[in-house]
PDB file of C-alpha atoms in Angstrom:
ATOM      1  CA  MET A   1     -54.558  11.938 -80.881  1.00 81.00           C
ATOM      2  CA  ILE A   2     -51.641   9.686 -81.756  1.00 94.00           C
ATOM      3  CA  PHE A   3     -50.195   7.322 -79.180  1.00 96.00           C
ATOM      4  CA  LYS A   4     -46.856   5.552 -79.409  1.00 97.00           C
ATOM      5  CA  GLU A   5     -46.206   2.285 -77.599  1.00 98.00           C
ATOM      6  CA  TYR A   6     -43.094   1.862 -75.437  1.00 98.00           C
ATOM      7  CA  LYS A   7     -41.715  -0.619 -72.953  1.00 98.00           C
ATOM      8  CA  ILE A   8     -41.316   0.978 -69.543  1.00 98.00           C
ATOM      9  CA  SER A   9     -37.558   0.456 -69.864  1.00 98.00           C
ATOM     10  CA  GLU A  10     -37.643   2.746 -72.926  1.00 98.00           C
ATOM     11  CA  ILE A  11     -39.212   5.700 -71.124  1.00 98.00           C
ATOM     12  CA  GLY A  12     -36.836   5.918 -68.187  1.00 98.00           C
ATOM     13  CA  GLN A  13     -34.556   4.157 -65.764  1.00 98.00           C
ATOM     14  CA  VAL A  14     -36.152   1.535 -63.519  1.00 98.00           C
ATOM     15  CA  VAL A  15     -34.512   1.545 -60.088  1.00 97.00           C
ATOM     16  CA  SER A  16     -34.889  -1.028 -57.310  1.00 95.00           C
ATOM     17  CA  GLY A  17     -34.113  -0.152 -53.731  1.00 94.00           C
ATOM     18  CA  GLY A  18     -32.181  -1.761 -50.927  1.00 96.00           C
ATOM     19  CA  THR A  19     -31.734  -1.913 -47.190  1.00 97.00           C
ATOM     20  CA  PRO A  20     -28.449  -1.272 -45.400  1.00 97.00           C
ATOM     21  CA  LYS A  21     -27.539  -3.819 -42.717  1.00 96.00           C
ATOM     22  CA  THR A  22     -29.583  -2.879 -39.667  1.00 94.00           C
ATOM     23  CA  ALA A  23     -26.917  -4.162 -37.259  1.00 96.00           C
ATOM     24  CA  ILE A  24     -24.420  -1.530 -38.412  1.00 96.00           C
ATOM     25  CA  GLU A  25     -25.298   1.672 -36.555  1.00 96.00           C
ATOM     26  CA  GLU A  26     -23.261   3.906 -38.868  1.00 97.00           C
ATOM     27  CA  TYR A  27     -25.596   3.055 -41.758  1.00 97.00           C
ATOM     28  CA  TRP A  28     -28.615   4.634 -40.052  1.00 97.00           C
ATOM     29  CA  ASN A  29     -29.919   8.002 -38.804  1.00 96.00           C
ATOM     30  CA  GLY A  30     -28.149   9.970 -41.512  1.00 96.00           C
ATOM     31  CA  ASP A  31     -29.440  12.704 -43.809  1.00 96.00           C
ATOM     32  CA  ILE A  32     -30.810  10.545 -46.634  1.00 97.00           C
ATOM     33  CA  SER A  33     -34.560   9.972 -46.676  1.00 97.00           C
ATOM     34  CA  TRP A  34     -35.293   6.259 -46.977  1.00 97.00           C
ATOM     35  CA  ILE A  35     -38.797   5.152 -47.950  1.00 97.00           C
ATOM     36  CA  THR A  36     -40.457   1.776 -47.295  1.00 96.00           C
ATOM     37  CA  PRO A  37     -43.890   0.502 -48.383  1.00 95.00           C
ATOM     38  CA  LYS A  38     -45.042   1.073 -44.804  1.00 95.00           C
ATOM     39  CA  ASP A  39     -44.291   4.796 -45.250  1.00 96.00           C
ATOM     40  CA  LEU A  40     -46.701   4.910 -48.186  1.00 95.00           C
ATOM     41  CA  SER A  41     -49.423   2.775 -46.579  1.00 92.00           C
ATOM     42  CA  SER A  42     -51.008   5.774 -44.847  1.00 86.00           C
ATOM     43  CA  HIS A  43     -49.613   8.461 -47.138  1.00 87.00           C
ATOM     44  CA  ASP A  44     -52.313  10.453 -48.944  1.00 82.00           C
ATOM     45  CA  ASP A  45     -50.233  13.048 -50.765  1.00 86.00           C
ATOM     46  CA  VAL A  46     -48.846  12.744 -54.280  1.00 91.00           C
ATOM     47  CA  TYR A  47     -45.362  13.753 -53.110  1.00 94.00           C
ATOM     48  CA  ILE A  48     -43.276  12.162 -50.376  1.00 97.00           C
ATOM     49  CA  SER A  49     -40.119  13.656 -48.908  1.00 97.00           C
ATOM     50  CA  ARG A  50     -39.354  11.551 -45.828  1.00 96.00           C
ATOM     51  CA  GLY A  51     -39.963   8.147 -44.398  1.00 95.00           C
ATOM     52  CA  GLU A  52     -39.941   6.902 -40.840  1.00 95.00           C
ATOM     53  CA  ARG A  53     -36.174   6.298 -41.024  1.00 96.00           C
ATOM     54  CA  ASN A  54     -33.136   7.845 -42.681  1.00 97.00           C
ATOM     55  CA  ILE A  55     -29.933   6.229 -43.825  1.00 97.00           C
ATOM     56  CA  SER A  56     -26.398   7.610 -43.900  1.00 97.00           C
ATOM     57  CA  LEU A  57     -24.184   8.072 -46.937  1.00 96.00           C
ATOM     58  CA  GLU A  58     -22.167   5.116 -45.663  1.00 97.00           C
ATOM     59  CA  GLY A  59     -25.361   3.035 -45.510  1.00 97.00           C
ATOM     60  CA  LEU A  60     -26.252   4.068 -49.055  1.00 97.00           C
ATOM     61  CA  ASN A  61     -22.769   3.199 -50.337  1.00 96.00           C
ATOM     62  CA  ASN A  62     -22.722  -0.188 -48.619  1.00 95.00           C
ATOM     63  CA  SER A  63     -26.110  -1.466 -49.759  1.00 95.00           C
ATOM     64  CA  SER A  64     -28.092  -1.851 -52.954  1.00 95.00           C
ATOM     65  CA  ALA A  65     -30.076   1.310 -52.109  1.00 96.00           C
ATOM     66  CA  LYS A  66     -29.672   4.070 -54.665  1.00 96.00           C
ATOM     67  CA  LEU A  67     -30.121   7.811 -54.392  1.00 97.00           C
ATOM     68  CA  MET A  68     -32.894   8.848 -56.764  1.00 97.00           C
ATOM     69  CA  PRO A  69     -33.588  12.386 -57.936  1.00 98.00           C
ATOM     70  CA  LYS A  70     -36.552  14.595 -57.231  1.00 98.00           C
ATOM     71  CA  ASN A  71     -39.611  13.647 -59.353  1.00 98.00           C
ATOM     72  CA  THR A  72     -38.795   9.939 -59.439  1.00 98.00           C
ATOM     73  CA  VAL A  73     -42.069   7.982 -59.503  1.00 98.00           C
ATOM     74  CA  LEU A  74     -42.107   5.417 -56.683  1.00 98.00           C
ATOM     75  CA  LEU A  75     -44.150   2.196 -56.941  1.00 98.00           C
ATOM     76  CA  THR A  76     -44.290  -0.474 -54.275  1.00 97.00           C
ATOM     77  CA  SER A  77     -43.624  -3.760 -56.014  1.00 96.00           C
ATOM     78  CA  ARG A  78     -44.568  -6.177 -53.239  1.00 91.00           C
ATOM     79  CA  ALA A  79     -46.453  -6.478 -49.980  1.00 80.00           C
ATOM     80  CA  PRO A  80     -48.505  -4.807 -51.457  1.00 91.00           C
ATOM     81  CA  ILE A  81     -48.106  -3.800 -55.070  1.00 94.00           C
ATOM     82  CA  GLY A  82     -49.551  -0.410 -55.853  1.00 94.00           C
ATOM     83  CA  TYR A  83     -48.638   2.311 -53.399  1.00 96.00           C
ATOM     84  CA  ILE A  84     -47.515   5.202 -55.575  1.00 97.00           C
ATOM     85  CA  ALA A  85     -45.864   8.555 -54.845  1.00 97.00           C
ATOM     86  CA  ILE A  86     -43.491  11.058 -56.394  1.00 97.00           C
ATOM     87  CA  ALA A  87     -40.172  11.898 -54.732  1.00 98.00           C
ATOM     88  CA  GLU A  88     -40.282  15.506 -53.520  1.00 97.00           C
ATOM     89  CA  ASN A  89     -36.503  15.493 -53.073  1.00 98.00           C
ATOM     90  CA  GLU A  90     -33.585  13.130 -53.465  1.00 98.00           C
ATOM     91  CA  LEU A  91     -34.253   9.912 -51.557  1.00 98.00           C
ATOM     92  CA  ALA A  92     -33.702   6.171 -51.465  1.00 98.00           C
ATOM     93  CA  THR A  93     -36.118   3.255 -51.068  1.00 98.00           C
ATOM     94  CA  ASN A  94     -35.938  -0.259 -49.766  1.00 96.00           C
ATOM     95  CA  GLN A  95     -36.153  -3.315 -52.008  1.00 95.00           C
ATOM     96  CA  GLY A  96     -39.972  -3.221 -51.972  1.00 95.00           C
ATOM     97  CA  PHE A  97     -39.997  -0.696 -54.841  1.00 97.00           C
ATOM     98  CA  LYS A  98     -39.615  -0.458 -58.579  1.00 97.00           C
ATOM     99  CA  SER A  99     -39.218   3.254 -59.229  1.00 97.00           C
ATOM    100  CA  LEU A 100     -38.925   5.122 -62.517  1.00 98.00           C
ATOM    101  CA  ILE A 101     -36.686   8.067 -63.271  1.00 98.00           C
ATOM    102  CA  CYS A 102     -38.527   9.303 -66.349  1.00 98.00           C
ATOM    103  CA  ASN A 103     -36.714  10.373 -69.486  1.00 98.00           C
ATOM    104  CA  GLU A 104     -38.399  13.776 -69.684  1.00 95.00           C
ATOM    105  CA  ASP A 105     -37.972  13.854 -73.484  1.00 97.00           C
ATOM    106  CA  ILE A 106     -40.401  10.923 -73.741  1.00 97.00           C
ATOM    107  CA  CYS A 107     -42.513  10.693 -70.595  1.00 98.00           C
ATOM    108  CA  HIS A 108     -43.577  13.335 -68.110  1.00 98.00           C
ATOM    109  CA  PHE A 109     -43.246  12.089 -64.520  1.00 98.00           C
ATOM    110  CA  LYS A 110     -46.715  13.304 -63.493  1.00 97.00           C
ATOM    111  CA  TYR A 111     -48.282  11.571 -66.476  1.00 98.00           C
ATOM    112  CA  PHE A 112     -46.530   8.307 -65.517  1.00 98.00           C
ATOM    113  CA  TYR A 113     -47.756   8.716 -61.932  1.00 98.00           C
ATOM    114  CA  TYR A 114     -51.360   8.977 -63.128  1.00 97.00           C
ATOM    115  CA  TRP A 115     -50.871   6.168 -65.646  1.00 97.00           C
ATOM    116  CA  LEU A 116     -49.715   3.894 -62.809  1.00 97.00           C
ATOM    117  CA  LYS A 117     -52.737   4.814 -60.697  1.00 95.00           C
ATOM    118  CA  LEU A 118     -55.063   3.993 -63.580  1.00 96.00           C
ATOM    119  CA  ASN A 119     -53.238   0.794 -64.602  1.00 97.00           C
ATOM    120  CA  ILE A 120     -52.361  -0.797 -61.276  1.00 95.00           C
ATOM    121  CA  ASN A 121     -54.427  -3.907 -62.100  1.00 95.00           C
ATOM    122  CA  TYR A 122     -52.353  -4.377 -65.269  1.00 96.00           C
ATOM    123  CA  ILE A 123     -49.211  -4.360 -63.132  1.00 96.00           C
ATOM    124  CA  VAL A 124     -50.655  -6.677 -60.460  1.00 94.00           C
ATOM    125  CA  ASN A 125     -51.849  -9.101 -63.162  1.00 94.00           C
ATOM    126  CA  ASN A 126     -48.252  -9.371 -64.391  1.00 95.00           C
ATOM    127  CA  ALA A 127     -46.841 -10.076 -60.912  1.00 94.00           C
ATOM    128  CA  ASN A 128     -45.734 -13.506 -59.708  1.00 92.00           C
ATOM    129  CA  GLY A 129     -45.540 -15.248 -56.371  1.00 86.00           C
ATOM    130  CA  SER A 130     -47.469 -17.699 -54.241  1.00 79.00           C
ATOM    131  CA  THR A 131     -47.085 -16.306 -50.724  1.00 83.00           C
ATOM    132  CA  PHE A 132     -47.393 -12.712 -51.886  1.00 85.00           C
ATOM    133  CA  LYS A 133     -47.389 -11.123 -55.312  1.00 89.00           C
ATOM    134  CA  GLU A 134     -44.335  -9.227 -56.517  1.00 93.00           C
ATOM    135  CA  ILE A 135     -43.566  -7.507 -59.810  1.00 95.00           C
ATOM    136  CA  SER A 136     -39.953  -8.168 -60.731  1.00 94.00           C
ATOM    137  CA  GLY A 137     -37.729  -5.507 -62.232  1.00 95.00           C
ATOM    138  CA  LYS A 138     -37.418  -7.535 -65.430  1.00 96.00           C
ATOM    139  CA  THR A 139     -41.190  -7.892 -65.815  1.00 97.00           C
ATOM    140  CA  PHE A 140     -41.855  -4.248 -64.929  1.00 97.00           C
ATOM    141  CA  LYS A 141     -39.335  -3.075 -67.541  1.00 98.00           C
ATOM    142  CA  GLU A 142     -41.061  -5.167 -70.230  1.00 98.00           C
ATOM    143  CA  LEU A 143     -44.583  -3.850 -69.568  1.00 98.00           C
ATOM    144  CA  THR A 144     -45.922  -1.662 -72.347  1.00 97.00           C
ATOM    145  CA  ILE A 145     -47.322   1.842 -72.093  1.00 98.00           C
ATOM    146  CA  SER A 146     -48.955   3.894 -74.845  1.00 97.00           C
ATOM    147  CA  LEU A 147     -48.010   7.557 -74.662  1.00 98.00           C
ATOM    148  CA  PRO A 148     -49.379  10.606 -76.440  1.00 97.00           C
ATOM    149  CA  SER A 149     -47.025  13.460 -77.294  1.00 97.00           C
ATOM    150  CA  LEU A 150     -45.156  15.074 -74.418  1.00 96.00           C
ATOM    151  CA  ASP A 151     -47.253  18.223 -74.812  1.00 97.00           C
ATOM    152  CA  VAL A 152     -50.490  16.232 -74.460  1.00 97.00           C
ATOM    153  CA  GLN A 153     -49.070  14.334 -71.467  1.00 97.00           C
ATOM    154  CA  LYS A 154     -48.364  17.636 -69.714  1.00 97.00           C
ATOM    155  CA  LYS A 155     -51.851  18.998 -70.461  1.00 97.00           C
ATOM    156  CA  ILE A 156     -53.542  15.865 -69.137  1.00 96.00           C
ATOM    157  CA  SER A 157     -51.266  15.821 -66.073  1.00 95.00           C
ATOM    158  CA  ASN A 158     -51.965  19.474 -65.290  1.00 94.00           C
ATOM    159  CA  ILE A 159     -55.731  18.910 -65.346  1.00 95.00           C
ATOM    160  CA  LEU A 160     -55.468  15.888 -63.045  1.00 94.00           C
ATOM    161  CA  TRP A 161     -52.947  17.724 -60.863  1.00 91.00           C
ATOM    162  CA  SER A 162     -55.292  20.659 -60.296  1.00 92.00           C
ATOM    163  CA  ILE A 163     -58.066  18.248 -59.301  1.00 92.00           C
ATOM    164  CA  ASP A 164     -55.709  16.504 -56.835  1.00 86.00           C
ATOM    165  CA  GLU A 165     -54.731  19.876 -55.361  1.00 85.00           C
ATOM    166  CA  LYS A 166     -58.408  20.750 -54.810  1.00 87.00           C
ATOM    167  CA  ILE A 167     -59.021  17.378 -53.185  1.00 85.00           C
ATOM    168  CA  GLY A 168     -56.043  18.001 -50.874  1.00 81.00           C
ATOM    169  CA  ILE A 169     -57.373  21.424 -49.895  1.00 85.00           C
ATOM    170  CA  ASN A 170     -60.814  19.930 -49.169  1.00 87.00           C
ATOM    171  CA  LYS A 171     -59.259  17.211 -47.001  1.00 83.00           C
ATOM    172  CA  LYS A 172     -57.393  19.861 -44.973  1.00 83.00           C
ATOM    173  CA  ILE A 173     -60.572  21.903 -44.566  1.00 88.00           C
ATOM    174  CA  ASN A 174     -62.503  18.811 -43.423  1.00 86.00           C
ATOM    175  CA  HIS A 175     -59.722  17.904 -40.998  1.00 80.00           C
ATOM    176  CA  ASN A 176     -59.739  21.424 -39.533  1.00 87.00           C
ATOM    177  CA  LEU A 177     -63.521  21.399 -39.201  1.00 87.00           C
ATOM    178  CA  GLN A 178     -63.398  18.142 -37.240  1.00 85.00           C
TER     179      GLN A 178
END
């Protein structure tokens, strides 16, 4: 199997989030899902569609938050680094994220999700900060990833995906039995 090395910035668009001003009521309680690290702290599923709060279009347009497409891979980049999920729908995040919109000609989003899970220590080891660690957008973009062909990425992802689905079903069964 042949792997090719890329910088993360070469396999997709790295997007940071933002928070609309909380004092401006019109920026909140809209139709746009807005995710924070807290929303992922107790989130067990691969996909996430909603957070605790929503923002309005006006809030999105008047902050550094950005609307990201379905299948964007979300990574918390501080406090703590390492919560990971995939956007189930269009959504925005706060500034505690470095998310990747994968270039699907190079990197399959599910493969990147699993790569992040496996390589979280690599990311944390490249973070800076004294009070709490944070991976900057610049540093995250410069990290390297070795990728097999897109076809191989999809095959690997599908195997891992089916295992995750079975784990999810077992968790639901256990929950129902309790």
